PDB file of C-alpha atoms in Angstrom:
ATOM      1  CA  UNK A   1      -0.091  -0.319   0.175  1.00  0.00           C
ATOM      2  CA  UNK A   2       2.655   2.074   1.221  1.00  0.00           C
ATOM      3  CA  UNK A   3       3.844   2.184  -2.726  1.00  0.00           C
ATOM      4  CA  UNK A   4       1.662   3.108  -4.318  1.00  0.00           C
ATOM      5  CA  UNK A   5      -0.221  -0.414  -5.213  1.00  0.00           C
ATOM      6  CA  UNK A   6      -4.353  -0.190  -4.723  1.00  0.00           C
ATOM      7  CA  UNK A   7      -5.252  -2.962  -6.750  1.00  0.00           C
ATOM      8  CA  UNK A   8      -6.123  -2.681 -10.634  1.00  0.00           C
ATOM      9  CA  UNK A   9      -7.917   0.218 -10.875  1.00  0.00           C
ATOM     10  CA  UNK A  10      -4.978   2.202  -8.968  1.00  0.00           C
ATOM     11  CA  UNK A  11      -1.170   1.137  -9.928  1.00  0.00           C
ATOM     12  CA  UNK A  12      -1.448  -2.339  -9.753  1.00  0.00           C
ATOM     13  CA  UNK A  13      -1.305  -4.946  -7.038  1.00  0.00           C
ATOM     14  CA  UNK A  14      -0.015  -8.490  -7.164  1.00  0.00           C
ATOM     15  CA  UNK A  15       0.209  -8.240 -10.343  1.00  0.00           C
ATOM     16  CA  UNK A  16       0.245  -5.072 -13.751  1.00  0.00           C
ATOM     17  CA  UNK A  17      -2.098  -4.683 -15.557  1.00  0.00           C
ATOM     18  CA  UNK A  18      -2.001  -3.050 -19.349  1.00  0.00           C
ATOM     19  CA  UNK A  19      -4.416  -0.877 -22.101  1.00  0.00           C
ATOM     20  CA  UNK A  20      -6.520  -3.964 -22.053  1.00  0.00           C
ATOM     21  CA  UNK A  21      -6.945  -5.058 -18.624  1.00  0.00           C
ATOM     22  CA  UNK A  22      -4.672  -8.582 -18.877  1.00  0.00           C
ATOM     23  CA  UNK A  23      -2.358  -9.614 -15.612  1.00  0.00           C
ATOM     24  CA  UNK A  24       0.856  -9.881 -15.293  1.00  0.00           C
ATOM     25  CA  UNK A  25       2.395 -11.293 -12.224  1.00  0.00           C
ATOM     26  CA  UNK A  26       4.131  -8.183 -11.250  1.00  0.00           C
ATOM     27  CA  UNK A  27       7.777  -7.599 -11.056  1.00  0.00           C
ATOM     28  CA  UNK A  28       7.779  -4.355  -8.071  1.00  0.00           C
ATOM     29  CA  UNK A  29       4.766  -6.954  -6.323  1.00  0.00           C
ATOM     30  CA  UNK A  30       7.774  -9.638  -6.201  1.00  0.00           C
ATOM     31  CA  UNK A  31       9.658  -7.440  -5.460  1.00  0.00           C
ATOM     32  CA  UNK A  32       7.710  -6.012  -1.984  1.00  0.00           C
ATOM     33  CA  UNK A  33       7.682 -10.310  -1.102  1.00  0.00           C
ATOM     34  CA  UNK A  34      10.973 -10.668  -1.686  1.00  0.00           C
ATOM     35  CA  UNK A  35      12.276  -7.865   0.335  1.00  0.00           C
ATOM     36  CA  UNK A  36      10.135  -9.013   3.223  1.00  0.00           C
ATOM     37  CA  UNK A  37      10.553 -12.617   3.053  1.00  0.00           C
ATOM     38  CA  UNK A  38      13.951 -11.191   3.591  1.00  0.00           C
ATOM     39  CA  UNK A  39      13.210  -9.121   6.598  1.00  0.00           C
ATOM     40  CA  UNK A  40      11.282 -12.066   8.628  1.00  0.00           C
ATOM     41  CA  UNK A  41      13.975 -14.208   8.255  1.00  0.00           C
ATOM     42  CA  UNK A  42      12.693 -16.314   5.393  1.00  0.00           C
ATOM     43  CA  UNK A  43      14.749 -18.526   2.831  1.00  0.00           C
ATOM     44  CA  UNK A  44      12.661 -19.403  -1.058  1.00  0.00           C
ATOM     45  CA  UNK A  45      12.732 -23.067  -1.297  1.00  0.00           C
ATOM     46  CA  UNK A  46      13.049 -22.449  -5.409  1.00  0.00           C
ATOM     47  CA  UNK A  47       9.723 -22.617  -7.179  1.00  0.00           C
ATOM     48  CA  UNK A  48       6.783 -25.576  -6.510  1.00  0.00           C
ATOM     49  CA  UNK A  49       4.898 -26.699  -8.951  1.00  0.00           C
ATOM     50  CA  UNK A  50       1.272 -26.032  -8.013  1.00  0.00           C
ATOM     51  CA  UNK A  51      -0.207 -29.557  -7.253  1.00  0.00           C
ATOM     52  CA  UNK A  52       2.874 -29.281  -4.687  1.00  0.00           C
ATOM     53  CA  UNK A  53       1.462 -25.576  -3.726  1.00  0.00           C
ATOM     54  CA  UNK A  54      -2.053 -27.671  -3.430  1.00  0.00           C
ATOM     55  CA  UNK A  55      -1.368 -30.220  -0.964  1.00  0.00           C
ATOM     56  CA  UNK A  56       1.197 -28.128   0.852  1.00  0.00           C
ATOM     57  CA  UNK A  57      -2.828 -25.998   1.038  1.00  0.00           C
ATOM     58  CA  UNK A  58      -5.538 -29.710   1.504  1.00  0.00           C
ATOM     59  CA  UNK A  59      -3.256 -31.970   3.690  1.00  0.00           C
ATOM     60  CA  UNK A  60      -4.194 -30.408   6.534  1.00  0.00           C
ATOM     61  CA  UNK A  61      -8.275 -29.897   6.071  1.00  0.00           C
ATOM     62  CA  UNK A  62      -7.617 -33.548   4.715  1.00  0.00           C
ATOM     63  CA  UNK A  63      -5.631 -34.319   8.292  1.00  0.00           C
ATOM     64  CA  UNK A  64      -8.221 -32.704  10.050  1.00  0.00           C
ATOM     65  CA  UNK A  65     -11.230 -34.461   8.794  1.00  0.00           C
ATOM     66  CA  UNK A  66     -10.157 -37.869   9.675  1.00  0.00           C
ATOM     67  CA  UNK A  67      -9.804 -36.484  13.031  1.00  0.00           C
ATOM     68  CA  UNK A  68     -12.804 -35.393  12.652  1.00  0.00           C
ATOM     69  CA  UNK A  69     -14.000 -39.013  12.179  1.00  0.00           C
ATOM     70  CA  UNK A  70     -11.835 -40.495  14.279  1.00  0.00           C
ATOM     71  CA  UNK A  71     -13.611 -38.527  17.405  1.00  0.00           C
ATOM     72  CA  UNK A  72     -16.814 -39.948  15.768  1.00  0.00           C
ATOM     73  CA  UNK A  73     -18.292 -36.210  15.620  1.00  0.00           C
ATOM     74  CA  UNK A  74     -18.785 -36.544  11.785  1.00  0.00           C
ATOM     75  CA  UNK A  75     -19.988 -40.336  10.754  1.00  0.00           C
ATOM     76  CA  UNK A  76     -18.660 -40.729   7.418  1.00  0.00           C
ATOM     77  CA  UNK A  77     -16.264 -38.052   5.154  1.00  0.00           C
ATOM     78  CA  UNK A  78     -19.103 -37.194   2.691  1.00  0.00           C
ATOM     79  CA  UNK A  79     -20.646 -35.717   5.634  1.00  0.00           C
ATOM     80  CA  UNK A  80     -17.104 -33.383   5.913  1.00  0.00           C
ATOM     81  CA  UNK A  81     -17.369 -33.078   1.948  1.00  0.00           C
ATOM     82  CA  UNK A  82     -20.869 -31.775   2.307  1.00  0.00           C
ATOM     83  CA  UNK A  83     -20.163 -29.384   5.605  1.00  0.00           C
ATOM     84  CA  UNK A  84     -17.146 -28.278   3.890  1.00  0.00           C
ATOM     85  CA  UNK A  85     -19.478 -27.512   0.334  1.00  0.00           C
ATOM     86  CA  UNK A  86     -21.982 -25.601   1.807  1.00  0.00           C
ATOM     87  CA  UNK A  87     -20.432 -24.161   5.045  1.00  0.00           C
ATOM     88  CA  UNK A  88     -17.093 -22.350   3.318  1.00  0.00           C
ATOM     89  CA  UNK A  89     -17.743 -22.675  -0.335  1.00  0.00           C
ATOM     90  CA  UNK A  90     -15.687 -25.229  -1.500  1.00  0.00           C
ATOM     91  CA  UNK A  91     -15.582 -26.172  -5.189  1.00  0.00           C
ATOM     92  CA  UNK A  92     -18.376 -28.707  -6.043  1.00  0.00           C
ATOM     93  CA  UNK A  93     -16.282 -30.594  -8.673  1.00  0.00           C
ATOM     94  CA  UNK A  94     -14.003 -31.114  -6.100  1.00  0.00           C
ATOM     95  CA  UNK A  95     -16.208 -33.242  -4.356  1.00  0.00           C
ATOM     96  CA  UNK A  96     -14.913 -31.778  -1.160  1.00  0.00           C
ATOM     97  CA  UNK A  97     -11.378 -32.378   1.114  1.00  0.00           C
ATOM     98  CA  UNK A  98     -12.264 -36.050   1.649  1.00  0.00           C
ATOM     99  CA  UNK A  99     -13.099 -36.840  -1.772  1.00  0.00           C
ATOM    100  CA  UNK A 100     -10.160 -35.106  -3.248  1.00  0.00           C
ATOM    101  CA  UNK A 101      -7.972 -37.285  -0.805  1.00  0.00           C
ATOM    102  CA  UNK A 102      -9.803 -40.563  -1.977  1.00  0.00           C
ATOM    103  CA  UNK A 103      -9.225 -39.318  -5.516  1.00  0.00           C
ATOM    104  CA  UNK A 104      -5.229 -38.827  -5.138  1.00  0.00           C
ATOM    105  CA  UNK A 105      -4.423 -41.652  -3.264  1.00  0.00           C
ATOM    106  CA  UNK A 106      -4.471 -41.859   0.595  1.00  0.00           C
ATOM    107  CA  UNK A 107      -1.476 -42.989   0.690  1.00  0.00           C
ATOM    108  CA  UNK A 108       0.286 -39.445  -1.263  1.00  0.00           C
ATOM    109  CA  UNK A 109      -1.250 -37.440   1.823  1.00  0.00           C
ATOM    110  CA  UNK A 110       0.315 -39.204   3.683  1.00  0.00           C
ATOM    111  CA  UNK A 111       3.428 -38.942   2.289  1.00  0.00           C
ATOM    112  CA  UNK A 112       3.317 -35.235   2.066  1.00  0.00           C
ATOM    113  CA  UNK A 113       2.414 -35.059   5.675  1.00  0.00           C
ATOM    114  CA  UNK A 114       5.058 -36.535   6.743  1.00  0.00           C
ATOM    115  CA  UNK A 115       7.445 -34.252   4.884  1.00  0.00           C
ATOM    116  CA  UNK A 116       5.231 -31.082   6.916  1.00  0.00           C
ATOM    117  CA  UNK A 117       6.100 -33.113   9.814  1.00  0.00           C
ATOM    118  CA  UNK A 118       9.245 -33.308   9.470  1.00  0.00           C
ATOM    119  CA  UNK A 119       9.664 -29.691   7.985  1.00  0.00           C
ATOM    120  CA  UNK A 120       7.088 -27.825  10.568  1.00  0.00           C
ATOM    121  CA  UNK A 121       6.762 -30.093  13.670  1.00  0.00           C
ATOM    122  CA  UNK A 122       4.000 -32.204  15.836  1.00  0.00           C
ATOM    123  CA  UNK A 123       1.093 -30.608  14.183  1.00  0.00           C
ATOM    124  CA  UNK A 124       0.928 -31.724  10.899  1.00  0.00           C
ATOM    125  CA  UNK A 125       1.406 -35.917  11.912  1.00  0.00           C
ATOM    126  CA  UNK A 126      -0.676 -37.830  10.134  1.00  0.00           C
ATOM    127  CA  UNK A 127      -4.230 -39.385  11.822  1.00  0.00           C
ATOM    128  CA  UNK A 128      -3.986 -42.730  12.865  1.00  0.00           C
ATOM    129  CA  UNK A 129      -7.398 -43.643  10.832  1.00  0.00           C
ATOM    130  CA  UNK A 130      -5.740 -41.355   7.675  1.00  0.00           C
ATOM    131  CA  UNK A 131      -2.515 -43.701   8.053  1.00  0.00           C
ATOM    132  CA  UNK A 132      -4.639 -46.963   8.334  1.00  0.00           C
ATOM    133  CA  UNK A 133      -6.464 -46.195   5.288  1.00  0.00           C
ATOM    134  CA  UNK A 134      -3.718 -45.748   3.784  1.00  0.00           C
ATOM    135  CA  UNK A 135      -1.802 -48.911   4.338  1.00  0.00           C
ATOM    136  CA  UNK A 136      -4.793 -51.253   3.813  1.00  0.00           C
ATOM    137  CA  UNK A 137      -4.990 -49.927   0.408  1.00  0.00           C
ATOM    138  CA  UNK A 138      -9.021 -47.521   1.248  1.00  0.00           C
ATOM    139  CA  UNK A 139     -10.329 -44.446   1.147  1.00  0.00           C
ATOM    140  CA  UNK A 140     -12.318 -42.726   2.822  1.00  0.00           C
ATOM    141  CA  UNK A 141     -15.446 -43.571   1.051  1.00  0.00           C
ATOM    142  CA  UNK A 142     -14.753 -47.230   2.381  1.00  0.00           C
ATOM    143  CA  UNK A 143     -14.964 -45.903   6.468  1.00  0.00           C
ATOM    144  CA  UNK A 144     -17.553 -45.230   8.217  1.00  0.00           C
ATOM    145  CA  UNK A 145     -17.602 -44.210  12.021  1.00  0.00           C
ATOM    146  CA  UNK A 146     -19.212 -45.796  14.806  1.00  0.00           C
ATOM    147  CA  UNK A 147     -20.670 -44.859  17.478  1.00  0.00           C
TER     148      UNK A 147
END
C-alpha cells in the first residue's frame, strides 16, 4: 500500500495490467514480497509446482477431517465434504476435501503430511485413521465411524 499498489484500478497490485486490462505477475510485487521475506528471515525453497502448493494447503485440511472422523464428530467422510461445500464454499466440482483425498490416494496425503511434519513439527502428523486407511489401500469412502 505504501508504494501505491492498490489494485487493478490504481497502479496494480500482485499483478500489473496493460491497456486491455490483461494481468501479468508484477515484478514490483515480487520484489516487495522478497524484501519482506528477507526481513523476516524466510528463505525461498525455489519454485513449487501447482500440485505441490495444493498439497501443502489441502493435506492439513484432510488430516483434520480424518481426526473429526476418528473422534466420531462426523459419521462419514461425505458429511465433512458436504459441510466444506455448503459451509466454506468449497468448490463443488472437487467433491470436497475427503473425496479429493480419495481421488489422489491417501498414501500420497500421508507422505505429504509426513514431509510437513518433518519440516514444521508434530501439528502436521498424519491422523491414525488416515495412516491406517492408506496402509490398507482404502479410502475414506470405505470408512464409517462407529458410535
